[in-house]
Amino acid sequence: MSMKPKGLVMYRGPSQIDGQPIVVVATLKSANRKTGDMVQTWILRENLHPVEASKRKDDVSICGNCPHRHATGGSCYVNIGQAPASIWKSYRAGKYPSFDAEKHSGFFAGRKVRLGAYGDPAAMPFNVAQQMVYLSDGHTGYTHQAGRKFFDNRFLTLCQASADTPKQAVKLQQNGAKTFRVALKNDRLMPGEIECLSDTKGMSCLECGLCDGVTKNVMIRVHGSRASRFKSARVAA
Ligand code: SF4
């Protein structure tokens, strides 16, 4: 039996968004309270520190044109200098072995996977995401790339389509997506939507699992300091 690594390299190659080199790392243990202990996947520029990539707007390779990117004035909740930076450094230091189905498939068995703890799953080839979902016991995922030219529509069978306005949500739903809509504090639920069960019932994503791309349209409210930044991101989107 091989020792359990902290993470695995699931993909190294061109971004499906712009062809630049990216890496997808799955980390096997998580202390994230909102998601619970899910396998977390990190989609990173292979050759650039994540903070540097964000500053230079080279995060387009992993985030596409998501309006929440920091360098474009967005309100992305990911603290890029923390987990993404330390995972990228560990990757560069060779701490994560490349995924080998024979040796590593068991690490996904009975687990749930979060596609895109940082970065957009649609930046990786579909079969890479599909394999993780296939090996595991459930998943969540979110993409901001639905409708883009390069977008592989099969991602809508695995991921919620992120929407920043009710209008966007309706359009995405008409195109067959289940949506994940970020709304302001006093916004109302739209017909057919359910509010995130983390906010209403205190559940973790691990327990809830609604954001699997096929089950429900979900709405989540932004709180606190992010709310005012979100408003401007929404206008700019
Ligand atoms: S609806 Fe469920 S799976 Fe989706 S973000 Fe909320 S708690 Fe997580």
mmCIF file of C-alpha atoms and ligand atoms in Angstrom:
data_model
loop_
_atom_site.group_PDB
_atom_site.id
_atom_site.type_symbol
_atom_site.label_atom_id
_atom_site.label_comp_id
_atom_site.label_asym_id
_atom_site.label_seq_id
_atom_site.Cartn_x
_atom_site.Cartn_y
_atom_site.Cartn_z
ATOM 1 C CA MET A 1 0.000 0.000 0.000
ATOM 2 C CA SER A 2 1.378 3.372 -0.941
ATOM 3 C CA MET A 3 1.372 6.220 1.571
ATOM 4 C CA LYS A 4 -1.539 8.578 1.155
ATOM 5 C CA PRO A 5 -0.307 11.771 -0.509
ATOM 6 C CA LYS A 6 -1.746 15.182 0.474
ATOM 7 C CA GLY A 7 -2.728 15.833 -3.110
ATOM 8 C CA LEU A 8 -2.605 14.530 -6.662
ATOM 9 C CA VAL A 9 -1.885 16.171 -9.993
ATOM 10 C CA MET A 10 -4.945 15.371 -12.079
ATOM 11 C CA TYR A 11 -3.990 17.370 -15.168
ATOM 12 C CA ARG A 12 -1.065 19.316 -16.504
ATOM 13 C CA GLY A 13 -1.443 20.849 -19.940
ATOM 14 C CA PRO A 14 -3.068 23.641 -21.892
ATOM 15 C CA SER A 15 -6.015 25.603 -20.510
ATOM 16 C CA GLN A 16 -9.198 24.994 -22.482
ATOM 17 C CA ILE A 17 -9.782 28.732 -22.147
ATOM 18 C CA ASP A 18 -6.640 30.180 -23.719
ATOM 19 C CA GLY A 19 -4.120 27.365 -24.238
ATOM 20 C CA GLN A 20 -1.717 28.559 -21.512
ATOM 21 C CA PRO A 21 -0.158 25.940 -19.197
ATOM 22 C CA ILE A 22 -2.297 25.030 -16.199
ATOM 23 C CA VAL A 23 -2.283 22.360 -13.538
ATOM 24 C CA VAL A 24 -5.192 20.760 -11.691
ATOM 25 C CA VAL A 25 -4.404 19.525 -8.188
ATOM 26 C CA ALA A 26 -6.853 17.531 -6.054
ATOM 27 C CA THR A 27 -6.145 17.861 -2.330
ATOM 28 C CA LEU A 28 -7.482 14.987 -0.292
ATOM 29 C CA LYS A 29 -8.195 16.588 3.065
ATOM 30 C CA SER A 30 -10.031 19.811 3.820
ATOM 31 C CA ALA A 31 -10.859 21.814 6.925
ATOM 32 C CA ASN A 32 -13.192 24.138 5.004
ATOM 33 C CA ARG A 33 -16.257 24.616 7.195
ATOM 34 C CA LYS A 34 -18.673 25.579 4.455
ATOM 35 C CA THR A 35 -17.908 22.631 2.200
ATOM 36 C CA GLY A 36 -16.970 20.043 4.807
ATOM 37 C CA ASP A 37 -14.190 17.532 4.190
ATOM 38 C CA MET A 38 -14.477 17.230 0.424
ATOM 39 C CA VAL A 39 -11.712 16.479 -2.037
ATOM 40 C CA GLN A 40 -10.887 19.997 -3.259
ATOM 41 C CA THR A 41 -9.635 20.746 -6.755
ATOM 42 C CA TRP A 42 -7.353 23.682 -7.497
ATOM 43 C CA ILE A 43 -6.997 24.954 -11.032
ATOM 44 C CA LEU A 44 -3.828 27.001 -11.228
ATOM 45 C CA ARG A 45 -1.457 28.533 -13.741
ATOM 46 C CA GLU A 46 1.293 25.947 -13.921
ATOM 47 C CA ASN A 47 4.208 28.341 -14.197
ATOM 48 C CA LEU A 48 3.015 31.425 -12.312
ATOM 49 C CA HIS A 49 2.474 32.103 -8.613
ATOM 50 C CA PRO A 50 -1.301 32.488 -8.208
ATOM 51 C CA VAL A 51 -1.017 36.007 -6.725
ATOM 52 C CA GLU A 52 1.217 37.093 -9.586
ATOM 53 C CA ALA A 53 -1.136 35.488 -12.122
ATOM 54 C CA SER A 54 -4.060 37.363 -10.591
ATOM 55 C CA LYS A 55 -2.205 40.715 -10.548
ATOM 56 C CA ARG A 56 -1.146 40.333 -14.178
ATOM 57 C CA LYS A 57 -4.675 39.243 -15.163
ATOM 58 C CA ASP A 58 -3.085 36.021 -16.381
ATOM 59 C CA ASP A 59 -5.673 34.258 -14.246
ATOM 60 C CA VAL A 60 -7.828 34.510 -17.358
ATOM 61 C CA SER A 61 -6.389 31.056 -18.204
ATOM 62 C CA ILE A 62 -8.043 29.550 -15.131
ATOM 63 C CA CYS A 63 -10.979 31.898 -14.451
ATOM 64 C CA GLY A 64 -11.962 33.036 -17.938
ATOM 65 C CA ASN A 65 -13.813 36.316 -17.867
ATOM 66 C CA CYS A 66 -15.424 35.751 -14.466
ATOM 67 C CA PRO A 67 -16.439 39.212 -13.222
ATOM 68 C CA HIS A 68 -15.272 38.368 -9.696
ATOM 69 C CA ARG A 69 -11.551 38.305 -10.559
ATOM 70 C CA HIS A 70 -9.695 40.663 -8.212
ATOM 71 C CA ALA A 71 -7.663 42.447 -10.880
ATOM 72 C CA THR A 72 -10.856 43.422 -12.655
ATOM 73 C CA GLY A 73 -12.359 44.845 -9.440
ATOM 74 C CA GLY A 74 -14.281 41.712 -8.538
ATOM 75 C CA SER A 75 -15.247 40.219 -5.204
ATOM 76 C CA CYS A 76 -14.040 36.606 -5.498
ATOM 77 C CA TYR A 77 -14.080 35.117 -2.003
ATOM 78 C CA VAL A 78 -10.916 33.066 -2.517
ATOM 79 C CA ASN A 79 -7.914 34.406 -0.617
ATOM 80 C CA ILE A 80 -5.411 33.714 -3.373
ATOM 81 C CA GLY A 81 -2.367 34.333 -1.152
ATOM 82 C CA GLN A 82 -3.390 31.480 1.156
ATOM 83 C CA ALA A 83 -4.531 28.035 -0.043
ATOM 84 C CA PRO A 84 -3.950 28.514 -3.806
ATOM 85 C CA ALA A 85 -0.455 29.927 -3.175
ATOM 86 C CA SER A 86 0.590 27.203 -0.773
ATOM 87 C CA ILE A 87 -0.781 24.434 -3.016
ATOM 88 C CA TRP A 88 1.012 25.920 -6.019
ATOM 89 C CA LYS A 89 4.276 26.032 -4.025
ATOM 90 C CA SER A 90 3.865 22.411 -2.931
ATOM 91 C CA TYR A 91 3.160 21.462 -6.537
ATOM 92 C CA ARG A 92 6.294 23.249 -7.724
ATOM 93 C CA ALA A 93 8.267 21.479 -4.987
ATOM 94 C CA GLY A 94 7.123 18.146 -6.425
ATOM 95 C CA LYS A 95 5.038 17.160 -3.414
ATOM 96 C CA TYR A 96 2.055 15.858 -5.380
ATOM 97 C CA PRO A 97 2.373 12.691 -7.481
ATOM 98 C CA SER A 98 0.620 12.507 -10.833
ATOM 99 C CA PHE A 99 -2.674 10.659 -10.653
ATOM 100 C CA ASP A 100 -2.269 6.976 -11.412
ATOM 101 C CA ALA A 101 -5.633 5.205 -11.682
ATOM 102 C CA GLU A 102 -4.279 1.945 -10.333
ATOM 103 C CA LYS A 103 -2.641 3.465 -7.270
ATOM 104 C CA HIS A 104 -4.898 6.392 -6.475
ATOM 105 C CA SER A 105 -8.511 5.663 -7.497
ATOM 106 C CA GLY A 106 -9.278 4.407 -3.996
ATOM 107 C CA PHE A 107 -8.620 7.855 -2.525
ATOM 108 C CA PHE A 108 -11.794 9.094 -4.252
ATOM 109 C CA ALA A 109 -14.017 6.180 -3.253
ATOM 110 C CA GLY A 110 -16.770 7.219 -0.870
ATOM 111 C CA ARG A 111 -15.643 10.862 -1.007
ATOM 112 C CA LYS A 112 -17.302 13.934 -2.493
ATOM 113 C CA VAL A 113 -15.368 16.199 -4.795
ATOM 114 C CA ARG A 114 -15.609 19.943 -5.166
ATOM 115 C CA LEU A 115 -14.722 20.906 -8.731
ATOM 116 C CA GLY A 116 -13.021 24.280 -8.562
ATOM 117 C CA ALA A 117 -12.115 25.282 -4.991
ATOM 118 C CA TYR A 118 -10.185 27.896 -6.966
ATOM 119 C CA GLY A 119 -10.372 28.341 -10.725
ATOM 120 C CA ASP A 120 -13.052 27.303 -13.178
ATOM 121 C CA PRO A 121 -13.505 23.572 -13.902
ATOM 122 C CA ALA A 122 -14.146 24.385 -17.573
ATOM 123 C CA ALA A 123 -10.445 25.299 -17.900
ATOM 124 C CA MET A 124 -9.597 21.576 -17.712
ATOM 125 C CA PRO A 125 -10.538 18.995 -20.340
ATOM 126 C CA PHE A 126 -13.979 17.564 -19.599
ATOM 127 C CA ASN A 127 -12.712 13.989 -19.216
ATOM 128 C CA VAL A 128 -10.464 15.037 -16.308
ATOM 129 C CA ALA A 129 -13.430 16.410 -14.351
ATOM 130 C CA GLN A 130 -15.616 13.504 -15.389
ATOM 131 C CA GLN A 131 -13.103 10.970 -14.132
ATOM 132 C CA MET A 132 -13.002 12.542 -10.657
ATOM 133 C CA VAL A 133 -16.797 12.556 -10.529
ATOM 134 C CA TYR A 134 -16.921 8.962 -11.716
ATOM 135 C CA LEU A 135 -14.490 7.770 -9.054
ATOM 136 C CA SER A 136 -16.145 9.614 -6.187
ATOM 137 C CA ASP A 137 -19.445 9.436 -4.411
ATOM 138 C CA GLY A 138 -20.827 12.863 -5.280
ATOM 139 C CA HIS A 139 -19.639 16.305 -6.227
ATOM 140 C CA THR A 140 -20.293 20.002 -6.483
ATOM 141 C CA GLY A 141 -19.083 22.344 -9.201
ATOM 142 C CA TYR A 142 -19.526 25.868 -10.544
ATOM 143 C CA THR A 143 -18.601 27.416 -13.859
ATOM 144 C CA HIS A 144 -18.696 30.983 -15.100
ATOM 145 C CA GLN A 145 -17.898 29.951 -18.687
ATOM 146 C CA ALA A 146 -21.264 28.691 -20.005
ATOM 147 C CA GLY A 147 -21.948 30.184 -23.411
ATOM 148 C CA ARG A 148 -18.297 31.015 -24.177
ATOM 149 C CA LYS A 149 -16.988 29.784 -27.516
ATOM 150 C CA PHE A 150 -14.559 27.243 -26.048
ATOM 151 C CA PHE A 151 -17.054 25.959 -23.468
ATOM 152 C CA ASP A 152 -17.694 22.224 -23.474
ATOM 153 C CA ASN A 153 -21.442 21.989 -22.813
ATOM 154 C CA ARG A 154 -21.016 18.653 -21.089
ATOM 155 C CA PHE A 155 -19.774 20.625 -18.078
ATOM 156 C CA LEU A 156 -23.421 21.552 -17.513
ATOM 157 C CA THR A 157 -23.997 17.925 -16.507
ATOM 158 C CA LEU A 158 -21.477 18.368 -13.654
ATOM 159 C CA CYS A 159 -21.515 22.053 -12.730
ATOM 160 C CA GLN A 160 -23.924 24.797 -11.770
ATOM 161 C CA ALA A 161 -23.745 27.718 -14.177
ATOM 162 C CA SER A 162 -22.850 30.814 -12.154
ATOM 163 C CA ALA A 163 -25.179 33.757 -12.658
ATOM 164 C CA ASP A 164 -24.720 37.286 -11.351
ATOM 165 C CA THR A 165 -28.125 38.679 -12.282
ATOM 166 C CA PRO A 166 -31.659 37.250 -12.486
ATOM 167 C CA LYS A 167 -31.616 37.903 -16.241
ATOM 168 C CA GLN A 168 -28.448 35.867 -16.688
ATOM 169 C CA ALA A 169 -29.934 33.066 -14.590
ATOM 170 C CA VAL A 170 -33.054 32.883 -16.751
ATOM 171 C CA LYS A 171 -30.989 32.808 -19.942
ATOM 172 C CA LEU A 172 -28.735 30.036 -18.636
ATOM 173 C CA GLN A 173 -31.722 28.032 -17.427
ATOM 174 C CA GLN A 174 -33.341 28.362 -20.854
ATOM 175 C CA ASN A 175 -30.171 26.820 -22.266
ATOM 176 C CA GLY A 176 -30.543 23.806 -20.011
ATOM 177 C CA ALA A 177 -28.289 24.818 -17.102
ATOM 178 C CA LYS A 178 -28.941 24.622 -13.402
ATOM 179 C CA THR A 179 -27.820 27.954 -12.001
ATOM 180 C CA PHE A 180 -25.974 29.206 -8.947
ATOM 181 C CA ARG A 181 -27.040 32.834 -8.569
ATOM 182 C CA VAL A 182 -25.279 35.260 -6.296
ATOM 183 C CA ALA A 183 -27.784 37.834 -5.088
ATOM 184 C CA LEU A 184 -27.799 40.891 -2.881
ATOM 185 C CA LYS A 185 -29.063 40.723 0.680
ATOM 186 C CA ASN A 186 -32.656 41.758 0.004
ATOM 187 C CA ASP A 187 -33.114 40.131 -3.397
ATOM 188 C CA ARG A 188 -35.959 37.668 -3.702
ATOM 189 C CA LEU A 189 -35.829 34.071 -4.770
ATOM 190 C CA MET A 190 -36.805 33.545 -8.382
ATOM 191 C CA PRO A 191 -39.373 30.886 -9.282
ATOM 192 C CA GLY A 192 -37.802 27.434 -9.213
ATOM 193 C CA GLU A 193 -34.871 28.531 -7.059
ATOM 194 C CA ILE A 194 -33.859 27.334 -3.629
ATOM 195 C CA GLU A 195 -31.663 29.291 -1.223
ATOM 196 C CA CYS A 196 -28.294 27.716 -0.391
ATOM 197 C CA LEU A 197 -28.831 25.233 2.432
ATOM 198 C CA SER A 198 -25.643 26.352 4.130
ATOM 199 C CA ASP A 199 -27.340 29.707 4.792
ATOM 200 C CA THR A 200 -30.821 28.434 5.583
ATOM 201 C CA LYS A 201 -30.089 25.163 7.348
ATOM 202 C CA GLY A 202 -26.435 25.397 8.338
ATOM 203 C CA MET A 203 -25.566 22.384 6.206
ATOM 204 C CA SER A 204 -22.160 21.849 4.621
ATOM 205 C CA CYS A 205 -21.877 21.203 0.878
ATOM 206 C CA LEU A 206 -20.763 17.682 1.789
ATOM 207 C CA GLU A 207 -24.102 17.072 3.510
ATOM 208 C CA CYS A 208 -26.200 19.016 1.011
ATOM 209 C CA GLY A 209 -24.771 18.305 -2.437
ATOM 210 C CA LEU A 210 -27.421 20.254 -4.349
ATOM 211 C CA CYS A 211 -24.882 22.057 -6.531
ATOM 212 C CA ASP A 212 -24.159 19.096 -8.811
ATOM 213 C CA GLY A 213 -25.237 20.718 -12.072
ATOM 214 C CA VAL A 214 -28.462 18.768 -12.475
ATOM 215 C CA THR A 215 -30.546 18.956 -9.301
ATOM 216 C CA LYS A 216 -31.637 22.526 -8.437
ATOM 217 C CA ASN A 217 -31.268 26.180 -9.254
ATOM 218 C CA VAL A 218 -29.572 27.671 -6.192
ATOM 219 C CA MET A 219 -29.412 31.249 -4.944
ATOM 220 C CA ILE A 220 -26.929 32.545 -2.385
ATOM 221 C CA ARG A 221 -26.821 36.008 -0.816
ATOM 222 C CA VAL A 222 -23.637 38.011 -0.455
ATOM 223 C CA HIS A 223 -23.014 39.467 2.966
ATOM 224 C CA GLY A 224 -20.843 42.095 4.612
ATOM 225 C CA SER A 225 -18.015 43.892 2.867
ATOM 226 C CA ARG A 226 -18.265 41.740 -0.219
ATOM 227 C CA ALA A 227 -21.783 42.995 -0.897
ATOM 228 C CA SER A 228 -20.783 46.508 -1.960
ATOM 229 C CA ARG A 229 -17.955 45.213 -4.162
ATOM 230 C CA PHE A 230 -20.302 42.665 -5.638
ATOM 231 C CA LYS A 231 -22.716 45.394 -6.692
ATOM 232 C CA SER A 232 -20.076 47.060 -8.818
ATOM 233 C CA ALA A 233 -18.940 43.729 -10.244
ATOM 234 C CA ARG A 234 -22.528 43.038 -11.149
ATOM 235 C CA VAL A 235 -22.939 46.308 -12.970
ATOM 236 C CA ALA A 236 -19.696 45.737 -14.825
ATOM 237 C CA ALA A 237 -20.600 42.169 -15.784
HETATM 238 S S1 SF4 B 1 -26.784 24.719 -1.953
HETATM 239 FE FE1 SF4 B 1 -25.717 23.066 -0.865
HETATM 240 S S2 SF4 B 1 -24.073 22.370 -2.249
HETATM 241 FE FE2 SF4 B 1 -24.787 24.385 -2.975
HETATM 242 S S3 SF4 B 1 -23.387 25.895 -2.001
HETATM 243 FE FE3 SF4 B 1 -25.204 25.685 -0.671
HETATM 244 S S4 SF4 B 1 -24.673 24.099 0.841
HETATM 245 FE FE4 SF4 B 1 -23.186 23.924 -0.887
#
